[in-house]
Amino acid sequence: MTGELGQLALCFALALSLVMAVAGLTGARSEAATARAIAHGATMGMLVFVALAFGTLTYAFVTSDFSISGVASNSNTLKPLVYRISGVWGNHEGSMLLWVLVLSLYSGLVAMLGRGGERLTSAALGVQGMLAAAFILFILFTSNPFLRIDPAPFEGAGLNPLLQDPGLAMHPPMLYAGYVGLSASFSYAAAALMVGEEGWARAARPLMLLSWIFLTCGIALGSWWAYYELGWGGFWFWDPVENASLMPWLVATALLHSALATEKSGAFRTWSLLLAIGGFSMSLIGTFLVRSGLTTSVHSFASDPTRGLYILALIFCAIGGALALFAWRAPKLQGGAAFEAVSRETMLLLNNVFLVAACASVFVGTLYPMVLDAMGRDKISVGPPYYVATFAPIFFALLLLVPLGPMLGWRRGNLKEVLRALAPALGLAVIAALVVLLVASPRFLTGALAFAMAGWLIGASLLDVLRRRGARASAFAAALAHAGLGVTLMGVAGTTLWRSEALVVVGPGELMHVGPYTLRFDGVTQRQGSDYRASRAHIALMSGDQVKSVMTPEQRIYPADGQDVSVTAIRTTGFQDLYLALGDNRGDGRWTIRAYVSPLAPFIWLGGLVMGLGGMLSLWGRLRVRATLPATAAQPAE
Amino acid sequence: MTPKKRRRLAFAVALLAAGVVLAGAIIYELGQNTQYFRSPSDVTAKMVEPGTAFRLGGLVVDKSVHHGAGADVTFSVTDGKGVVPVQYNGVLPALFREGQGIVALGALNGSGAFVATEVLAKHDEKYMPPEVVDALKRSGRWKEGGL
């Protein structure tokens, strides 16, 4: 019964999304007030039915209804409840349903916030309706999670054990809330082109911020998961799937800055529109990369060529349509406002140039091997050194300029004054570099440079906070986000430059050394988990002859899936991680152990969190201002 | 030319120059960091220079896995036609088995052995890395629906 209910709900949602598209676009004409009301209602109705379909699928997973194919191939009665729920999106079909759910939620938010003129909102809903219809059709025709199996199996195949992890249970919803959320900015931009309304940047701002926050936190969470789950001690692998989430982030970050200039000083009017289109285009391309089966990783589930073709066609229509609209309508819009060469606008322009260049380098590196492969040429892969050589210098140049932006005035600024005001930050940068030069011997030059940059960013943020003291909380959003960049940079520099690692084969009672730590291997015991068997190593962290604590990395075997997963043991001081992974059994009680000491590793994700908090502060300011002031007077401090 | 126009032109020229530099850097670095995928028969047919990094994909030959001192391990990889010995110092992936498909990253040494810096086996026992499938197809040893 549940399967049919879900399928029916999805069909209703499809009908409503079509109503939304037609009524929304009709409502872009000023006299069509009825159509606007219909579009509004259809949006809410679609949200309800998509939520119902998603709820139905979740219910089927929770109750282990194996007559539904999605449940049978991705769940198992032995799974703990939380992983039966996360199993909903731990597979292609369910994750596409989550995609549509997030799209519907953002459509609902567009309708409810209803900022900008009525016509703008209506046209934006129309665009959202078209997107929703296209993706619901995709689900119904190529990826239906509600298909029945007859006879139903007694037991399900289970969820990929690598995905059975609290971090990863939360990672896809968060990432989707980010990059599908960019659809709202896309729809607002397309709507602005249709109705020629200037106020779109302000109207789209809250949802732009919301999706950026989720995207930032989602990427940080994914990187943290890769760090503790994959057992390699790395935090970013330049995997195509990781890049698929990084590219929308880079464009969304550029959009966040450019749209601010559009809103505050009228600069970059057309450019911001283009970025809003580009941001969601990157999300669509990312979805294609992950869902088409072109890439092979934990993230890509079943590969089916029809799915890839459908998404590819969808991308062409969405991006092509939006760009055609842009080419047609953008010249009719009012040109951007003028500004001096030394001004905040110039800094935001440079920010955009560097972010887009960084995105271009990732884009080429990610797609080049796939294009070659698709043309039937060589099978190649592009290694991390490519990204280090292209992405890193661009990003470094960007970071150098970050502190200048918030200090310079709109339209016209005084560079000398700003540099004088930033002198303490420069001092902090020099001190940071000197400390690194004195304390750390190997890799000191790159390290000194990285820490000088972190000092520059964090110092400038502190100065910015001091300068604005007494202002509304949201005035500190930029300072917080920029400081987060500095924190992440320290973490990245610390782990990549000064990580020590040891790879040893040890027997019971033998000692091993890694970095400043001495460890004693006390053997491996077997234990039975909920749906897995684990070999658990007992490794004592020694302080002289005393055992300070015992760490227990594991190798888990999931019989239902026929898979093994390594569970790392990490002991952190907040400033340094000791990281242990259990390797293979070499017989006679001897095992391979991999150990890393990663200085400042937690800073990588802490910085991401700080950036996300900066975004939240800004969003909170927006919503509060909106709540207390009449709409026309709403002028948030930034 | 008004000062405003001149400034715009200067900016456009600077942007263009930066774009050219970026494109140049991207093309150069792509050339430097591209790793080709080779099958064991490519290697035995002397298609690969020693010292050039590439990815080697194939099946682990039965009874070829030998553990040496510490984390040293040697094994052979085949696509049914060519066989290449592989030397590796590191932890083998949990799903590394004889007869399984793997991909190794590394380069040939002077004596024709492949020195791996990383060995990958995918997470699913039914799963075969696409490169390995490709190598088996090229050597004519691929059977649809399993081996």
XYZ file of C-alpha atoms in Angstrom, chain A residues 24-590:
567
model
C 3.772 31.345 -12.054
C 4.966 32.453 -15.467
C 1.523 33.841 -16.319
C 1.589 35.746 -13.047
C 4.675 37.601 -14.238
C 2.251 39.824 -16.180
C 1.034 42.601 -13.928
C -2.715 42.071 -14.415
C -2.696 38.334 -13.684
C -3.325 38.448 -9.927
C -5.375 35.235 -9.975
C -2.538 33.307 -11.616
C -0.195 34.508 -8.863
C -2.563 33.216 -6.199
C -2.784 29.869 -8.005
C 1.015 29.610 -8.294
C 1.313 30.286 -4.583
C -1.215 27.604 -3.717
C 0.275 25.079 -6.140
C 3.725 25.598 -4.579
C 2.432 24.771 -1.122
C 0.474 21.832 -2.491
C 3.509 20.446 -4.270
C 5.560 20.761 -1.093
C 2.924 18.787 0.823
C 2.778 15.982 -1.756
C 6.549 15.693 -2.177
C 6.886 15.589 1.601
C 4.200 12.881 1.661
C 6.072 10.832 -0.950
C 9.316 11.226 0.968
C 7.585 10.388 4.250
C 6.120 7.254 2.675
C 9.499 6.075 1.485
C 11.000 6.776 4.902
C 8.188 4.789 6.515
C 8.890 1.877 4.161
C 12.577 1.957 5.154
C 11.823 2.194 8.873
C 9.388 -0.732 8.750
C 11.672 -2.697 6.387
C 9.044 -3.155 3.678
C 11.120 -5.291 1.308
C 8.382 -5.458 -1.306
C 9.639 -2.040 -2.360
C 12.764 -2.380 -4.472
C 14.538 0.686 -3.056
C 14.178 -0.753 0.448
C 15.115 -4.296 -0.498
C 18.361 -3.314 -2.171
C 19.418 -0.666 0.346
C 18.237 -1.692 3.778
C 18.228 -4.590 6.152
C 16.319 -5.469 9.331
C 19.583 -5.668 11.278
C 20.421 -2.020 10.614
C 20.000 0.366 13.543
C 17.031 2.737 13.093
C 19.141 5.779 12.242
C 20.797 3.954 9.322
C 17.486 2.602 8.117
C 16.402 6.252 7.879
C 19.622 7.479 6.273
C 19.275 4.541 3.870
C 16.431 6.520 2.302
C 18.966 8.799 0.638
C 21.874 6.322 0.634
C 20.892 5.195 -2.886
C 20.251 6.813 -6.229
C 16.430 6.781 -6.261
C 15.971 8.009 -2.715
C 18.611 10.675 -3.075
C 16.849 12.064 -6.138
C 13.641 12.189 -4.099
C 15.543 14.114 -1.436
C 16.756 16.442 -4.219
C 13.147 17.182 -5.196
C 12.117 17.558 -1.549
C 14.781 20.227 -1.032
C 13.729 21.953 -4.274
C 10.146 21.985 -3.007
C 11.174 23.328 0.394
C 13.035 26.216 -1.228
C 10.061 26.847 -3.529
C 7.889 27.032 -0.427
C 10.329 29.493 1.137
C 10.285 31.642 -2.017
C 6.493 31.715 -1.825
C 6.382 32.407 1.914
C 9.111 35.038 2.073
C 7.531 36.562 -1.019
C 9.982 39.438 -1.120
C 10.487 41.653 -4.098
C 7.459 42.531 -6.164
C 4.602 40.096 -6.598
C 5.492 39.615 -10.255
C 9.093 38.735 -9.412
C 7.999 36.132 -6.852
C 5.464 34.674 -9.229
C 7.934 34.327 -12.099
C 10.495 32.789 -9.704
C 7.893 30.229 -8.629
C 7.213 29.504 -12.286
C 10.879 28.677 -12.860
C 10.988 26.544 -9.717
C 7.902 24.725 -10.999
C 9.616 23.904 -14.283
C 12.676 22.568 -12.460
C 10.523 20.499 -10.097
C 8.499 19.049 -12.970
C 11.646 18.038 -14.831
C 13.118 16.280 -11.799
C 9.884 14.555 -10.745
C 9.575 13.213 -14.305
C 13.173 12.019 -14.032
C 12.296 10.114 -10.856
C 9.079 8.611 -12.202
C 10.605 7.421 -15.464
C 14.172 6.446 -14.674
C 14.593 6.250 -10.902
C 11.362 5.255 -9.225
C 12.041 4.244 -5.610
C 8.530 2.816 -5.214
C 8.796 -0.053 -7.693
C 7.438 -3.327 -6.348
C 9.264 -6.614 -6.156
C 7.203 -9.777 -6.355
C 7.836 -11.946 -4.429
C 9.290 -9.718 -1.740
C 12.617 -10.960 -0.326
C 12.795 -11.918 3.361
C 15.840 -9.795 3.962
C 17.270 -6.665 2.345
C 20.718 -6.316 0.869
C 21.746 -3.586 3.277
C 23.251 -0.145 3.025
C 26.838 0.350 1.885
C 28.653 0.091 5.242
C 30.847 3.068 4.387
C 27.687 5.126 4.430
C 26.671 3.846 7.868
C 28.094 6.646 9.844
C 26.499 9.523 11.742
C 28.527 12.076 9.763
C 27.488 10.639 6.457
C 23.879 10.187 7.491
C 23.698 13.984 7.743
C 26.049 14.852 4.878
C 23.757 14.424 1.828
C 20.756 16.340 3.232
C 23.049 19.183 4.219
C 24.847 19.300 0.885
C 21.557 19.125 -1.008
C 20.094 21.910 1.146
C 23.092 23.860 -0.115
C 23.372 23.173 -3.765
C 19.743 22.581 -4.595
C 19.069 25.755 -2.616
C 20.983 27.664 -5.260
C 17.933 27.002 -7.457
C 16.200 29.839 -5.584
C 18.853 32.354 -6.679
C 18.672 30.917 -10.197
C 14.885 31.288 -10.312
C 15.005 34.818 -8.909
C 17.600 35.784 -11.522
C 15.566 34.276 -14.366
C 12.477 36.008 -12.981
C 14.331 39.329 -12.792
C 15.260 38.948 -16.444
C 11.628 38.251 -17.337
C 9.964 41.058 -15.414
C 12.917 43.450 -15.515
C 12.857 44.051 -11.788
C 15.938 45.473 -10.115
C 15.187 44.363 -6.563
C 15.913 40.690 -7.120
C 19.303 40.721 -5.380
C 17.722 41.813 -2.120
C 14.772 39.462 -2.534
C 17.043 36.474 -3.195
C 19.534 37.329 -0.440
C 18.076 35.304 2.480
C 17.805 32.076 0.482
C 21.182 32.730 -1.160
C 22.695 32.964 2.330
C 20.802 29.925 3.581
C 21.993 27.728 0.744
C 25.569 29.012 1.096
C 25.554 28.168 4.825
C 24.343 24.634 4.145
C 26.825 24.187 1.306
C 29.728 25.379 3.455
C 28.787 23.126 6.366
C 27.998 20.223 4.033
C 31.409 20.383 2.380
C 33.126 20.634 5.771
C 31.145 17.640 7.026
C 31.978 15.593 3.933
C 35.650 16.393 4.268
C 35.593 15.441 7.945
C 33.896 12.141 7.089
C 36.512 11.360 4.434
C 39.177 12.095 7.044
C 38.012 9.738 9.760
C 36.299 7.099 7.664
C 38.551 6.413 4.704
C 41.599 5.729 6.849
C 44.083 7.644 4.698
C 44.467 10.607 7.052
C 43.670 13.026 4.227
C 40.846 15.532 4.286
C 40.407 16.374 0.603
C 41.205 14.110 -2.334
C 40.193 16.248 -5.348
C 37.839 13.418 -6.178
C 35.373 14.407 -8.974
C 32.550 14.117 -6.504
C 34.223 16.434 -4.015
C 34.927 18.868 -6.828
C 31.257 18.681 -7.793
C 30.408 20.238 -4.435
C 33.329 22.681 -4.436
C 32.459 24.292 -7.785
C 28.964 25.458 -6.761
C 30.483 26.735 -3.512
C 33.040 28.862 -5.352
C 30.394 30.372 -7.635
C 27.924 30.813 -4.763
C 30.600 32.622 -2.766
C 31.275 34.893 -5.739
C 27.517 35.476 -6.083
C 27.149 36.320 -2.401
C 29.739 39.093 -2.823
C 28.650 40.363 -6.214
C 24.952 40.448 -5.295
C 25.867 42.480 -2.223
C 27.414 45.136 -4.468
C 24.358 45.024 -6.750
C 22.097 45.520 -3.771
C 24.079 48.225 -1.994
C 25.545 50.305 -4.785
C 23.920 49.089 -7.977
C 27.183 47.762 -9.412
C 27.520 44.491 -11.387
C 23.816 44.260 -12.194
C 24.133 41.904 -15.125
C 27.141 40.038 -13.739
C 25.242 39.032 -10.588
C 22.448 37.636 -12.740
C 24.967 35.595 -14.671
C 26.525 34.267 -11.460
C 23.132 33.261 -10.088
C 22.581 31.256 -13.256
C 26.136 29.902 -13.094
C 25.860 28.801 -9.453
C 22.891 26.536 -9.997
C 24.365 25.367 -13.310
C 27.354 24.104 -11.321
C 24.923 22.285 -9.004
C 23.250 20.646 -11.995
C 26.604 19.673 -13.507
C 27.606 18.297 -10.110
C 24.430 16.227 -9.979
C 25.205 14.947 -13.456
C 28.792 14.022 -12.498
C 27.640 12.149 -9.425
C 24.456 10.563 -10.741
C 25.429 9.651 -14.289
C 27.788 6.859 -13.337
C 30.658 8.599 -15.108
C 32.572 8.737 -11.879
C 33.143 5.769 -9.668
C 33.231 6.396 -5.967
C 31.221 5.767 -2.826
C 28.976 8.607 -3.869
C 27.902 7.226 -7.191
C 25.337 4.511 -6.932
C 23.979 2.513 -9.835
C 25.089 3.645 -13.240
C 22.522 3.697 -15.964
C 23.143 5.496 -19.262
C 19.536 6.663 -19.690
C 19.768 8.529 -16.416
C 22.930 10.277 -17.503
C 21.358 11.256 -20.818
C 18.219 12.559 -19.161
C 20.155 14.713 -16.715
C 22.401 15.915 -19.522
C 19.352 16.964 -21.562
C 17.910 18.638 -18.484
C 21.141 20.551 -17.936
C 21.198 21.726 -21.536
C 17.601 22.962 -21.293
C 18.016 24.674 -17.916
C 21.387 26.300 -18.506
C 20.798 26.973 -22.196
C 17.360 28.416 -21.539
C 18.608 30.668 -18.765
C 21.563 31.870 -20.812
C 19.353 32.544 -23.830
C 17.026 34.542 -21.597
C 20.063 36.378 -20.297
C 21.378 37.180 -23.774
C 17.950 38.391 -24.829
C 16.959 40.445 -21.785
C 20.173 41.524 -20.048
C 21.061 44.268 -22.588
C 17.690 45.874 -21.823
C 18.489 46.187 -18.126
C 19.966 49.296 -16.618
C 23.773 49.217 -16.648
C 25.760 48.847 -13.429
C 26.484 51.920 -11.329
C 29.933 53.518 -11.664
C 32.660 53.256 -9.009
C 36.212 54.452 -8.505
C 39.233 52.211 -9.078
C 39.878 52.184 -5.329
C 36.587 51.120 -3.785
C 34.862 48.185 -2.201
C 33.322 47.389 -5.579
C 36.769 46.899 -7.113
C 37.688 44.492 -4.319
C 34.459 42.573 -4.831
C 35.199 42.507 -8.547
C 38.637 41.015 -7.888
C 37.059 38.561 -5.437
C 34.801 37.440 -8.274
C 37.615 37.230 -10.807
C 39.673 34.991 -8.513
C 36.768 32.811 -7.410
C 35.609 32.262 -10.968
C 39.195 31.533 -12.075
C 39.557 29.029 -9.217
C 36.300 27.403 -10.276
C 37.507 27.267 -13.877
C 40.680 25.421 -12.861
C 38.682 22.845 -10.876
C 36.152 22.557 -13.685
C 38.783 21.801 -16.337
C 40.628 19.314 -14.117
C 37.391 17.488 -13.290
C 35.852 17.349 -16.751
C 38.916 16.889 -18.962
C 39.328 13.140 -18.185
C 35.600 12.543 -18.661
C 35.518 14.358 -21.986
C 38.537 12.385 -23.227
C 36.924 9.163 -22.060
C 33.590 10.035 -23.676
C 35.383 10.682 -26.964
C 36.838 7.186 -26.755
C 40.365 8.494 -26.291
C 42.761 7.610 -23.489
C 41.606 6.852 -19.998
C 43.420 9.320 -17.822
C 43.174 10.832 -14.383
C 44.251 14.259 -13.224
C 46.248 14.079 -10.022
C 46.073 16.355 -6.967
C 49.328 18.156 -7.979
C 47.367 19.770 -10.810
C 44.982 21.363 -8.333
C 47.775 22.353 -5.982
C 49.532 24.105 -8.882
C 46.489 25.921 -10.288
C 43.835 26.272 -7.591
C 46.135 27.039 -4.669
C 47.923 30.135 -6.119
C 44.629 31.633 -7.297
C 43.058 31.115 -3.912
C 46.126 32.503 -2.179
C 45.923 35.708 -4.265
C 42.247 35.962 -3.339
C 42.982 35.604 0.377
C 45.588 38.368 0.179
C 42.880 40.842 -0.858
C 40.119 39.620 1.460
C 40.903 41.976 4.374
C 40.829 45.084 2.147
C 37.216 44.693 0.951
C 35.240 45.272 4.156
C 37.474 48.222 5.133
C 37.101 50.161 1.878
C 34.100 52.402 1.296
C 31.463 51.853 -1.370
C 32.068 53.653 -4.681
C 35.236 55.410 -3.498
C 37.743 54.370 -0.864
C 41.080 55.469 0.458
C 43.669 52.725 0.135
C 46.301 54.495 2.231
C 43.904 54.932 5.121
C 42.828 51.331 4.939
C 46.383 50.030 4.839
C 47.226 52.180 7.844
C 44.213 50.788 9.673
C 45.279 47.261 8.753
C 48.870 47.719 9.977
C 48.275 45.674 13.154
C 47.034 42.775 11.037
C 50.160 43.019 8.928
C 52.137 42.937 12.191
C 50.297 39.800 13.274
C 51.085 38.228 9.902
C 54.800 38.956 10.324
C 54.804 37.564 13.868
C 53.004 34.416 12.709
C 55.571 33.935 9.956
C 58.481 34.481 12.377
C 57.053 32.020 14.887
C 56.804 29.389 12.164
C 60.348 30.111 10.993
C 61.680 29.745 14.550
C 59.621 26.757 15.698
C 59.272 24.589 12.610
C 62.297 23.508 10.691
C 61.062 21.481 7.710
C 58.799 23.047 5.088
C 59.236 26.380 6.807
C 58.848 28.689 3.819
C 55.435 27.522 2.633
C 54.378 27.199 6.248
C 55.523 30.737 7.094
C 53.629 32.047 4.084
C 50.455 30.163 5.033
C 50.574 31.277 8.641
C 51.342 34.871 7.664
C 48.221 34.741 5.496
C 46.167 33.269 8.335
C 47.458 36.008 10.655
C 46.577 38.635 8.061
C 43.024 37.288 7.695
C 42.328 36.790 11.381
C 44.037 40.038 12.414
C 42.058 42.020 9.856
C 38.845 40.384 11.048
C 39.614 41.383 14.640
C 40.279 44.956 13.510
C 37.021 44.950 11.560
C 35.164 43.819 14.671
C 36.815 46.548 16.759
C 35.972 49.167 14.154
C 32.316 48.195 14.114
C 31.869 47.608 17.837
C 28.447 48.634 19.040
C 26.869 47.823 15.686
C 24.209 45.202 15.068
C 25.404 41.607 15.373
C 24.999 41.045 11.636
C 27.641 43.716 10.961
C 30.230 41.176 12.139
C 29.186 38.472 9.698
C 31.878 39.212 7.118
C 34.592 39.425 9.782
C 33.566 36.039 11.156
C 33.409 34.353 7.750
C 36.781 35.768 6.723
C 38.364 34.718 10.022
C 37.024 31.213 9.329
C 39.044 31.168 6.117
C 42.170 31.928 8.163
C 41.371 29.132 10.633
C 40.854 26.605 7.834
C 44.057 27.744 6.156
C 46.016 27.042 9.361
C 44.507 23.582 9.553
C 45.284 22.799 5.922
C 48.863 24.072 6.268
C 49.407 22.248 9.561
C 48.234 18.852 8.338
C 49.768 18.951 4.875
C 53.138 20.372 5.858
C 53.878 18.828 9.229
C 52.029 15.561 9.320
C 54.127 12.654 10.521
C 53.147 9.159 9.624
C 54.222 5.651 10.439
C 53.391 2.405 8.718
C 54.451 -0.629 10.709
C 53.802 -4.316 11.113
C 53.671 -5.090 14.831
C 53.060 -8.106 17.044
C 51.548 -8.079 20.566
C 53.576 -6.097 23.086
C 55.691 -4.331 20.490
C 56.194 -0.584 20.570
C 55.790 1.869 17.716
C 56.630 5.540 17.476
C 54.921 8.271 15.542
C 55.643 11.978 15.999
C 56.001 12.628 19.739
C 53.920 9.583 20.695
C 54.908 6.089 21.783
C 52.306 3.393 21.243
C 52.165 -0.231 22.395
C 50.250 -2.791 20.359
C 48.306 -5.056 22.715
C 46.768 -7.380 20.148
C 43.464 -7.745 18.377
C 40.179 -9.082 19.727
C 37.025 -10.033 17.859
C 33.642 -8.564 18.642
C 30.141 -8.896 17.224
C 28.314 -5.673 16.346
C 24.699 -5.127 15.331
C 25.173 -6.356 11.761
C 28.935 -6.705 11.475
C 31.924 -8.548 12.934
C 34.860 -6.444 14.017
C 38.545 -7.045 14.593
C 39.413 -4.527 17.242
C 43.023 -3.559 17.895
C 44.020 -2.441 21.358
C 46.749 0.141 21.170
C 48.009 1.777 24.350
C 49.192 5.352 24.247
C 52.227 5.351 26.540
C 53.572 8.061 28.782
C 56.864 6.610 29.994
C 55.936 3.171 31.386
C 52.366 4.219 32.152
C 49.417 3.580 29.862
C 47.781 6.977 29.283
C 44.824 5.725 27.296
C 43.838 2.873 25.008
C 42.820 3.455 21.406
C 40.786 0.898 19.460
C 40.798 1.165 15.669
C 38.721 -1.572 14.014
C 38.257 -3.507 10.812
C 34.584 -4.319 10.351
C 33.133 -6.970 8.085
C 29.487 -6.672 7.065
C 28.406 -10.191 6.008
C 25.087 -9.024 4.491
C 27.005 -6.677 2.192
C 30.214 -8.680 1.866
C 32.189 -5.558 2.625
C 34.906 -4.453 5.021
C 35.229 -1.023 6.532
C 38.064 0.439 8.542
C 37.095 2.426 11.624
C 39.836 4.788 12.684
C 40.657 5.784 16.252
C 41.393 9.480 16.636
C 42.581 11.179 19.780
C 42.582 14.936 19.536
C 43.898 17.687 21.756
C 42.103 20.258 19.633
C 45.443 21.322 18.251
C 46.726 17.967 17.118
C 45.215 14.648 16.098
C 46.701 11.226 16.734
C 45.083 9.032 14.107
C 45.228 5.224 13.990
C 43.939 2.843 11.356
C 44.120 -0.951 11.521
C 45.510 -2.518 8.352
C 45.730 -6.103 7.212
C 46.370 -9.243 9.254
C 49.876 -10.544 8.563
C 49.438 -13.769 10.548
C 50.946 -14.872 13.920
C 49.094 -12.025 15.660
C 50.939 -9.447 13.598
